Amino acid sequence: MKPLKLIGLALGATVALSTAALADDITIAVAGPMTGTESAFGRQMKNGAEMAVEQLNASGGVLGKKLALDSEDDACDPKQARSVAEKIAGAGIPFVAGHYCSSSSIPASEAYADGNVLQITPASTNPLFTERKLWNVARVCGRDDQQGAVAAAYIAKNFKGKNIAILNDKTTYGKGLADETKKALNKAGVTEKLYESYNKGDKDFNAIVSRLKRENIDLVYVGGYHQEAGLILRQMRDQGLKTILMAGDAMADKEYASITGPAGEGTLFTFGPDPRKKPTAASIVEKFKAKNIDPEGYTLYTYAAIQVWSQAAKKAGTTDPKKVMDAIKAGSWDTVIGKLEYDAKGDIKQLDYVVYKWDANGNYAELNPKGS
């Protein structure tokens, strides 16, 4: 069975990548949820990767060769992510920008490590991703223990003496983020009145909302994704609750506002400082706008992941994944999200999380990081 599986993977990869191979390009990959409930973020990642490849090729490529981009869909499913990783490794691709969901990035990273592929995730924030001493993993985003601490500090300051509830969707990302926020809240002397879980993909939250109502919850922190958070918000408003909803970086897409409508006004979430407003991103943001693309959420983070890899490959003089990773951890890299440096685990040293707030028009803006 094993030889047949390898042959099948190789044939699939050969068909998908034949054009790039004939052109003698360097093929890199972007992998994320191109379909499914998190496809809005897959589109962000693909937009960022395509623009990065376009700009690099316009400036001469990498090591004298043009780049070709292979886009893979994991649908935020761990098994599909592992299959995607095996396909990418089987095709001899040296680098992947991916994945989005931590529950996909973590199992995929093991296949990439075995298959000699360097992986930089633009979006997976679970600490476990970089805590397993794998040689091949890095990220350009922060970690849940960082954003959980920021969320907790904001709640402790702005909702002192109020009733707090914490929900999670049982996923690697959602539960991990909820647990880190709870830990930081408890350390700050705040004890939540309610801690509950639900299943990702649920539509009916009326039972949970009824509990929030009975407990007079002032703020509910949701460790989960924007679809379910949007439905929770709507169903709270349907039951007459004015409870504030706060969540993590999975809210950084305007699809949330399409779920909630004007009722989403006042929703809070944590995310890195908006790269669209940084001088380092100004020229690239204009190029996105010329294509009628808003480079929100993880678009520029994906662009930055490819920048880190391409600059490190040039410095190393090779696309050999292990040598490029050594270069990444030894250097500093100029990206659209700012200058990045790495620790030995593959985590960046610079990113700070801040709090954002949605308005009634379906837009979000950064609050004062110390609260407002």
Coordinates of C-alpha atoms in Angstrom, one line a residue:
M1 CA 0.0 0.0 0.0
K2 CA 2.8 2.5 0.8
P3 CA 4.5 2.4 -2.6
L4 CA 1.1 2.8 -4.3
K5 CA 0.3 5.8 -2.1
L6 CA 3.6 7.4 -2.9
I7 CA 3.1 6.8 -6.7
G8 CA -0.4 8.3 -6.5
L9 CA 0.9 11.4 -4.7
A10 CA 3.7 11.8 -7.1
L11 CA 1.4 11.5 -10.1
G12 CA -1.1 14.0 -8.7
A13 CA 1.7 16.5 -7.9
T14 CA 3.2 16.0 -11.4
V15 CA -0.1 16.8 -13.1
A16 CA -0.8 19.9 -10.9
L17 CA 2.7 21.3 -11.3
S18 CA 3.6 20.2 -14.9
T19 CA 3.4 23.8 -16.3
A20 CA 5.7 25.2 -13.6
A21 CA 8.2 22.3 -14.0
L22 CA 8.4 22.8 -17.7
A23 CA 9.1 26.5 -17.2
D24 CA 12.0 25.7 -14.8
D25 CA 10.4 27.9 -12.2
I26 CA 10.8 27.6 -8.5
T27 CA 7.4 26.5 -7.3
I28 CA 6.2 27.5 -3.8
A29 CA 2.9 26.9 -2.3
V30 CA 0.1 28.5 -0.3
A31 CA -2.2 26.2 1.6
G32 CA -5.4 27.1 3.5
P33 CA -9.2 26.9 3.5
M34 CA -10.0 27.8 -0.1
T35 CA -13.4 26.2 0.4
G36 CA -15.6 25.6 3.5
T37 CA -16.6 27.8 6.3
E38 CA -13.3 29.6 6.6
S39 CA -12.9 30.2 2.9
A40 CA -12.9 34.0 3.4
F41 CA -9.5 33.6 5.0
G42 CA -8.3 31.2 2.3
R43 CA -9.0 34.0 -0.2
Q44 CA -7.0 36.4 1.9
M45 CA -4.1 34.1 1.9
K46 CA -4.3 33.4 -1.8
N47 CA -4.6 37.1 -2.6
G48 CA -1.5 37.8 -0.5
A49 CA 0.5 35.0 -2.1
E50 CA -0.4 35.8 -5.6
M51 CA 0.6 39.5 -5.2
A52 CA 3.9 38.5 -3.5
V53 CA 4.8 36.2 -6.3
E54 CA 3.8 38.8 -8.9
Q55 CA 5.9 41.5 -7.3
L56 CA 8.9 39.2 -6.8
N57 CA 8.8 38.0 -10.4
A58 CA 8.6 41.6 -11.5
S59 CA 11.8 42.4 -9.7
G60 CA 13.7 39.4 -11.1
G61 CA 12.4 36.4 -9.1
V62 CA 14.5 34.5 -6.6
L63 CA 18.0 33.3 -7.3
G64 CA 17.6 34.2 -11.0
K65 CA 14.5 32.1 -11.4
K66 CA 10.8 33.1 -11.6
L67 CA 8.4 31.8 -9.0
A68 CA 5.3 29.7 -9.7
L69 CA 2.5 29.4 -7.1
D70 CA 0.7 26.2 -6.2
S71 CA -2.5 26.8 -4.3
E72 CA -3.9 24.0 -2.1
D73 CA -7.2 23.7 -0.2
D74 CA -7.3 22.1 3.2
A75 CA -10.8 23.3 4.1
C76 CA -9.5 23.7 7.7
D77 CA -9.7 19.9 8.0
P78 CA -6.8 18.2 9.7
K79 CA -6.8 15.1 7.5
Q80 CA -7.1 17.1 4.3
A81 CA -4.3 19.3 5.5
R82 CA -2.1 16.3 6.1
S83 CA -2.9 15.1 2.6
V84 CA -2.1 18.5 1.1
A85 CA 1.2 18.5 3.0
E86 CA 2.2 15.1 1.7
K87 CA 1.3 16.2 -1.9
I88 CA 3.5 19.4 -1.5
A89 CA 6.3 17.4 -0.1
G90 CA 6.0 14.7 -2.8
A91 CA 6.3 17.4 -5.4
G92 CA 9.6 18.6 -4.0
I93 CA 8.3 22.1 -3.2
P94 CA 10.7 23.8 -0.8
F95 CA 8.4 26.2 0.9
V96 CA 4.7 26.7 1.9
A97 CA 2.9 29.7 3.3
G98 CA 0.2 28.0 5.3
H99 CA -2.0 26.9 6.9
Y100 CA -4.8 29.0 8.4
C101 CA -6.4 26.9 11.1
S102 CA -4.0 25.7 13.9
S103 CA -5.8 22.3 13.7
S104 CA -4.5 22.1 10.1
S105 CA -1.0 23.7 10.5
I106 CA 0.0 21.4 13.3
P107 CA -0.6 18.0 11.6
A108 CA 0.6 19.3 8.3
S109 CA 3.9 20.5 9.9
E110 CA 4.8 17.0 10.7
A111 CA 4.4 15.9 7.1
Y112 CA 6.4 18.9 6.0
A113 CA 9.2 18.1 8.4
D114 CA 9.4 14.6 7.1
G115 CA 9.2 15.8 3.5
N116 CA 11.8 18.6 3.8
V117 CA 9.4 21.5 3.4
L118 CA 9.8 24.8 5.2
Q119 CA 6.5 26.1 6.5
I120 CA 5.7 29.6 7.6
T121 CA 2.1 30.1 8.7
P122 CA 0.6 33.6 8.3
A123 CA -2.3 32.9 10.8
S124 CA -2.0 29.8 13.1
T125 CA -1.7 31.1 16.6
N126 CA -1.8 28.0 18.8
P127 CA 1.5 27.9 20.8
L128 CA 1.9 24.2 20.1
F129 CA 2.8 24.9 16.5
T130 CA 6.2 26.1 17.5
E131 CA 6.6 24.3 20.8
R132 CA 7.4 20.8 19.4
K133 CA 11.0 21.6 18.4
L134 CA 10.4 20.9 14.7
W135 CA 13.2 22.3 12.5
N136 CA 10.9 23.6 9.7
V137 CA 8.2 25.8 11.3
A138 CA 7.8 29.5 11.8
R139 CA 5.1 32.1 11.7
V140 CA 4.6 35.8 11.0
C141 CA 1.7 36.2 13.4
G142 CA 1.6 36.1 17.2
R143 CA 0.5 33.4 19.6
D144 CA -2.7 32.7 21.6
D145 CA -0.9 33.2 24.9
Q146 CA 0.0 36.7 23.6
Q147 CA -3.4 37.7 22.4
G148 CA -5.2 36.0 25.3
A149 CA -3.2 38.2 27.7
V150 CA -4.1 41.3 25.7
A151 CA -7.8 40.4 25.7
A152 CA -7.8 39.6 29.4
A153 CA -6.0 42.9 30.3
Y154 CA -8.7 44.8 28.3
I155 CA -11.5 42.9 30.0
A156 CA -10.1 43.3 33.5
K157 CA -9.7 47.1 33.0
N158 CA -12.9 47.9 31.1
F159 CA -15.3 45.4 32.6
K160 CA -14.2 45.4 36.2
G161 CA -16.9 44.0 38.5
K162 CA -19.0 42.8 35.6
N163 CA -20.2 39.3 34.8
I164 CA -17.9 37.6 32.3
A165 CA -18.6 34.4 30.3
I166 CA -16.1 32.4 28.1
L167 CA -17.2 30.1 25.3
N168 CA -15.1 27.9 23.0
D169 CA -15.8 25.8 19.9
K170 CA -13.6 22.8 21.0
T171 CA -11.1 23.4 18.1
T172 CA -7.4 23.6 18.5
Y173 CA -7.6 27.3 17.8
G174 CA -10.8 28.2 19.7
K175 CA -10.3 26.2 22.9
G176 CA -6.6 27.2 23.0
L177 CA -7.4 30.9 22.7
A178 CA -10.3 30.7 25.2
D179 CA -8.1 28.8 27.7
E180 CA -5.3 31.3 27.4
T181 CA -7.7 34.2 27.9
K182 CA -9.2 32.5 30.9
K183 CA -5.8 31.8 32.4
A184 CA -4.8 35.5 32.0
L185 CA -8.1 36.7 33.4
N186 CA -7.9 34.5 36.4
K187 CA -4.3 35.7 37.0
A188 CA -5.6 39.2 37.0
G189 CA -8.1 38.4 39.7
V190 CA -11.2 38.0 37.4
T191 CA -13.2 34.8 37.7
E192 CA -15.6 34.1 34.8
K193 CA -19.2 33.3 35.8
L194 CA -19.7 30.8 33.0
Y195 CA -17.4 28.6 30.9
E196 CA -19.1 26.7 28.1
S197 CA -18.3 25.0 24.8
Y198 CA -20.1 24.4 21.6
N199 CA -19.4 22.6 18.3
K200 CA -17.9 24.4 15.3
G201 CA -20.6 24.4 12.7
D202 CA -23.5 24.8 15.2
K203 CA -26.3 27.1 14.1
D204 CA -28.6 27.2 17.1
F205 CA -27.2 28.9 20.1
N206 CA -30.4 29.7 21.9
A207 CA -29.7 27.4 24.8
I208 CA -26.3 29.1 25.5
V209 CA -27.8 32.5 25.0
S210 CA -30.5 31.7 27.5
R211 CA -27.8 30.8 30.0
L212 CA -26.1 34.1 29.3
K213 CA -29.3 35.9 29.9
R214 CA -30.0 34.1 33.2
E215 CA -26.5 34.8 34.5
N216 CA -26.8 38.5 33.5
I217 CA -23.5 38.3 31.4
D218 CA -22.1 41.7 30.5
L219 CA -19.3 40.4 28.2
V220 CA -19.0 37.0 26.5
Y221 CA -15.6 36.0 25.2
V222 CA -15.8 33.6 22.3
G223 CA -12.8 31.4 21.4
G224 CA -13.9 30.4 17.9
Y225 CA -14.5 31.5 14.3
H226 CA -16.5 34.3 12.9
Q227 CA -19.4 32.4 11.5
E228 CA -20.5 31.0 14.9
A229 CA -19.6 34.2 16.7
G230 CA -21.8 36.1 14.3
L231 CA -24.7 33.8 15.0
I232 CA -24.2 34.0 18.7
L233 CA -24.3 37.7 18.5
R234 CA -27.5 37.7 16.4
Q235 CA -29.2 35.3 18.7
M236 CA -28.2 37.4 21.8
R237 CA -29.8 40.4 20.2
D238 CA -32.9 38.4 19.2
Q239 CA -33.4 37.6 22.9
G240 CA -32.9 41.2 23.9
L241 CA -29.4 40.8 25.3
K242 CA -27.0 43.8 25.1
T243 CA -24.1 41.7 26.1
I244 CA -20.8 42.7 24.5
L245 CA -19.1 40.0 22.4
M246 CA -15.3 39.8 22.3
A247 CA -13.2 37.3 20.3
G248 CA -9.8 36.7 18.7
D249 CA -8.2 37.3 15.4
A250 CA -10.5 35.0 13.5
M251 CA -12.9 37.9 13.4
A252 CA -10.7 39.9 11.0
D253 CA -12.9 39.6 7.9
K254 CA -15.8 41.6 6.8
E255 CA -17.8 38.5 6.4
Y256 CA -18.5 38.8 10.1
A257 CA -20.5 42.0 9.4
S258 CA -22.4 40.3 6.6
I259 CA -23.6 37.7 9.2
T260 CA -24.5 40.2 12.0
G261 CA -25.6 43.3 10.0
P262 CA -25.7 46.5 12.1
A263 CA -26.2 44.4 15.2
G264 CA -22.4 43.6 15.1
E265 CA -21.7 47.2 16.2
G266 CA -19.6 47.2 19.4
T267 CA -18.1 43.7 18.9
L268 CA -14.5 43.6 20.1
F269 CA -11.6 41.4 18.9
T270 CA -7.8 41.1 19.2
F271 CA -5.5 41.2 16.2
G272 CA -2.0 42.5 15.3
P273 CA -1.6 46.2 14.5
D274 CA -3.3 46.8 11.1
P275 CA -0.6 46.4 8.5
R276 CA -2.6 48.3 6.0
K277 CA -1.8 51.5 7.9
K278 CA 1.9 50.9 8.1
P279 CA 4.3 52.9 5.9
T280 CA 6.0 49.6 5.0
A281 CA 2.8 48.4 3.3
A282 CA 1.7 51.6 1.6
S283 CA 2.8 50.9 -1.9
I284 CA 1.6 47.3 -1.8
V285 CA -1.8 48.3 -0.4
E286 CA -2.2 50.6 -3.4
K287 CA -1.4 47.7 -5.8
F288 CA -4.2 45.7 -4.1
K289 CA -6.6 48.6 -4.3
A290 CA -5.9 48.8 -8.0
K291 CA -7.2 45.3 -8.3
N292 CA -10.2 46.1 -6.1
I293 CA -8.9 43.9 -3.3
D294 CA -9.0 45.0 0.3
P295 CA -5.8 43.5 1.9
E296 CA -7.5 42.9 5.2
G297 CA -6.9 40.2 7.8
Y298 CA -4.2 37.8 6.8
T299 CA -3.6 39.0 3.2
L300 CA -0.5 41.1 4.1
Y301 CA 0.7 38.4 6.6
T302 CA 0.8 35.9 3.8
Y303 CA 2.6 38.4 1.6
A304 CA 5.1 38.9 4.5
A305 CA 5.6 35.1 4.9
I306 CA 6.7 34.9 1.3
Q307 CA 8.9 37.9 1.7
V308 CA 10.7 36.3 4.7
W309 CA 11.3 33.1 2.7
S310 CA 12.5 34.9 -0.5
Q311 CA 14.9 37.2 1.3
A312 CA 16.3 34.3 3.4
A313 CA 16.7 32.1 0.2
K314 CA 18.7 34.9 -1.4
K315 CA 20.9 35.4 1.6
A316 CA 21.5 31.6 1.9
G317 CA 22.1 31.3 -1.9
T318 CA 19.8 28.3 -2.1
T319 CA 16.2 27.1 -1.6
D320 CA 17.4 24.2 0.5
P321 CA 14.8 24.3 3.3
K322 CA 17.1 23.6 6.2
K323 CA 19.7 26.2 5.1
V324 CA 16.9 28.8 4.5
M325 CA 15.5 28.2 7.9
D326 CA 18.9 28.7 9.5
A327 CA 19.1 32.0 7.6
I328 CA 15.6 33.0 8.8
K329 CA 16.5 32.5 12.5
A330 CA 19.8 34.2 12.1
G331 CA 18.6 37.4 10.3
S332 CA 16.1 40.2 10.3
W333 CA 13.7 40.7 7.5
D334 CA 12.0 43.7 6.0
T335 CA 8.3 43.0 5.3
V336 CA 5.1 44.8 4.6
I337 CA 4.1 44.2 8.3
G338 CA 7.5 45.6 9.5
K339 CA 10.9 44.3 10.3
L340 CA 10.8 40.7 11.7
E341 CA 13.3 38.7 13.7
Y342 CA 12.9 35.1 15.0
D343 CA 13.6 33.2 18.1
A344 CA 14.9 29.6 18.1
K345 CA 11.3 28.2 18.0
G346 CA 10.3 30.1 14.9
D347 CA 8.2 32.7 16.7
I348 CA 8.6 36.4 15.8
K349 CA 9.8 38.8 18.5
Q350 CA 8.0 42.0 17.4
L351 CA 4.2 41.6 17.1
D352 CA 1.9 43.1 19.7
Y353 CA -1.8 42.4 19.8
V354 CA -4.3 45.3 20.0
V355 CA -8.1 45.5 20.4
Y356 CA -10.4 46.3 17.5
K357 CA -14.1 47.3 17.5
W358 CA -16.7 46.8 14.8
D359 CA -19.0 49.7 13.9
A360 CA -22.6 49.7 12.5
N361 CA -21.3 50.1 8.9
G362 CA -19.4 46.8 8.8
N363 CA -16.0 48.2 9.4
Y364 CA -13.5 47.6 12.2
A365 CA -11.0 50.0 13.7
E366 CA -8.2 49.7 16.2
L367 CA -8.8 51.0 19.7
N368 CA -6.2 52.5 22.0
P369 CA -4.2 49.4 23.0
K370 CA -4.6 50.4 26.7
G371 CA -8.4 50.5 26.3
S372 CA -10.8 53.3 25.7

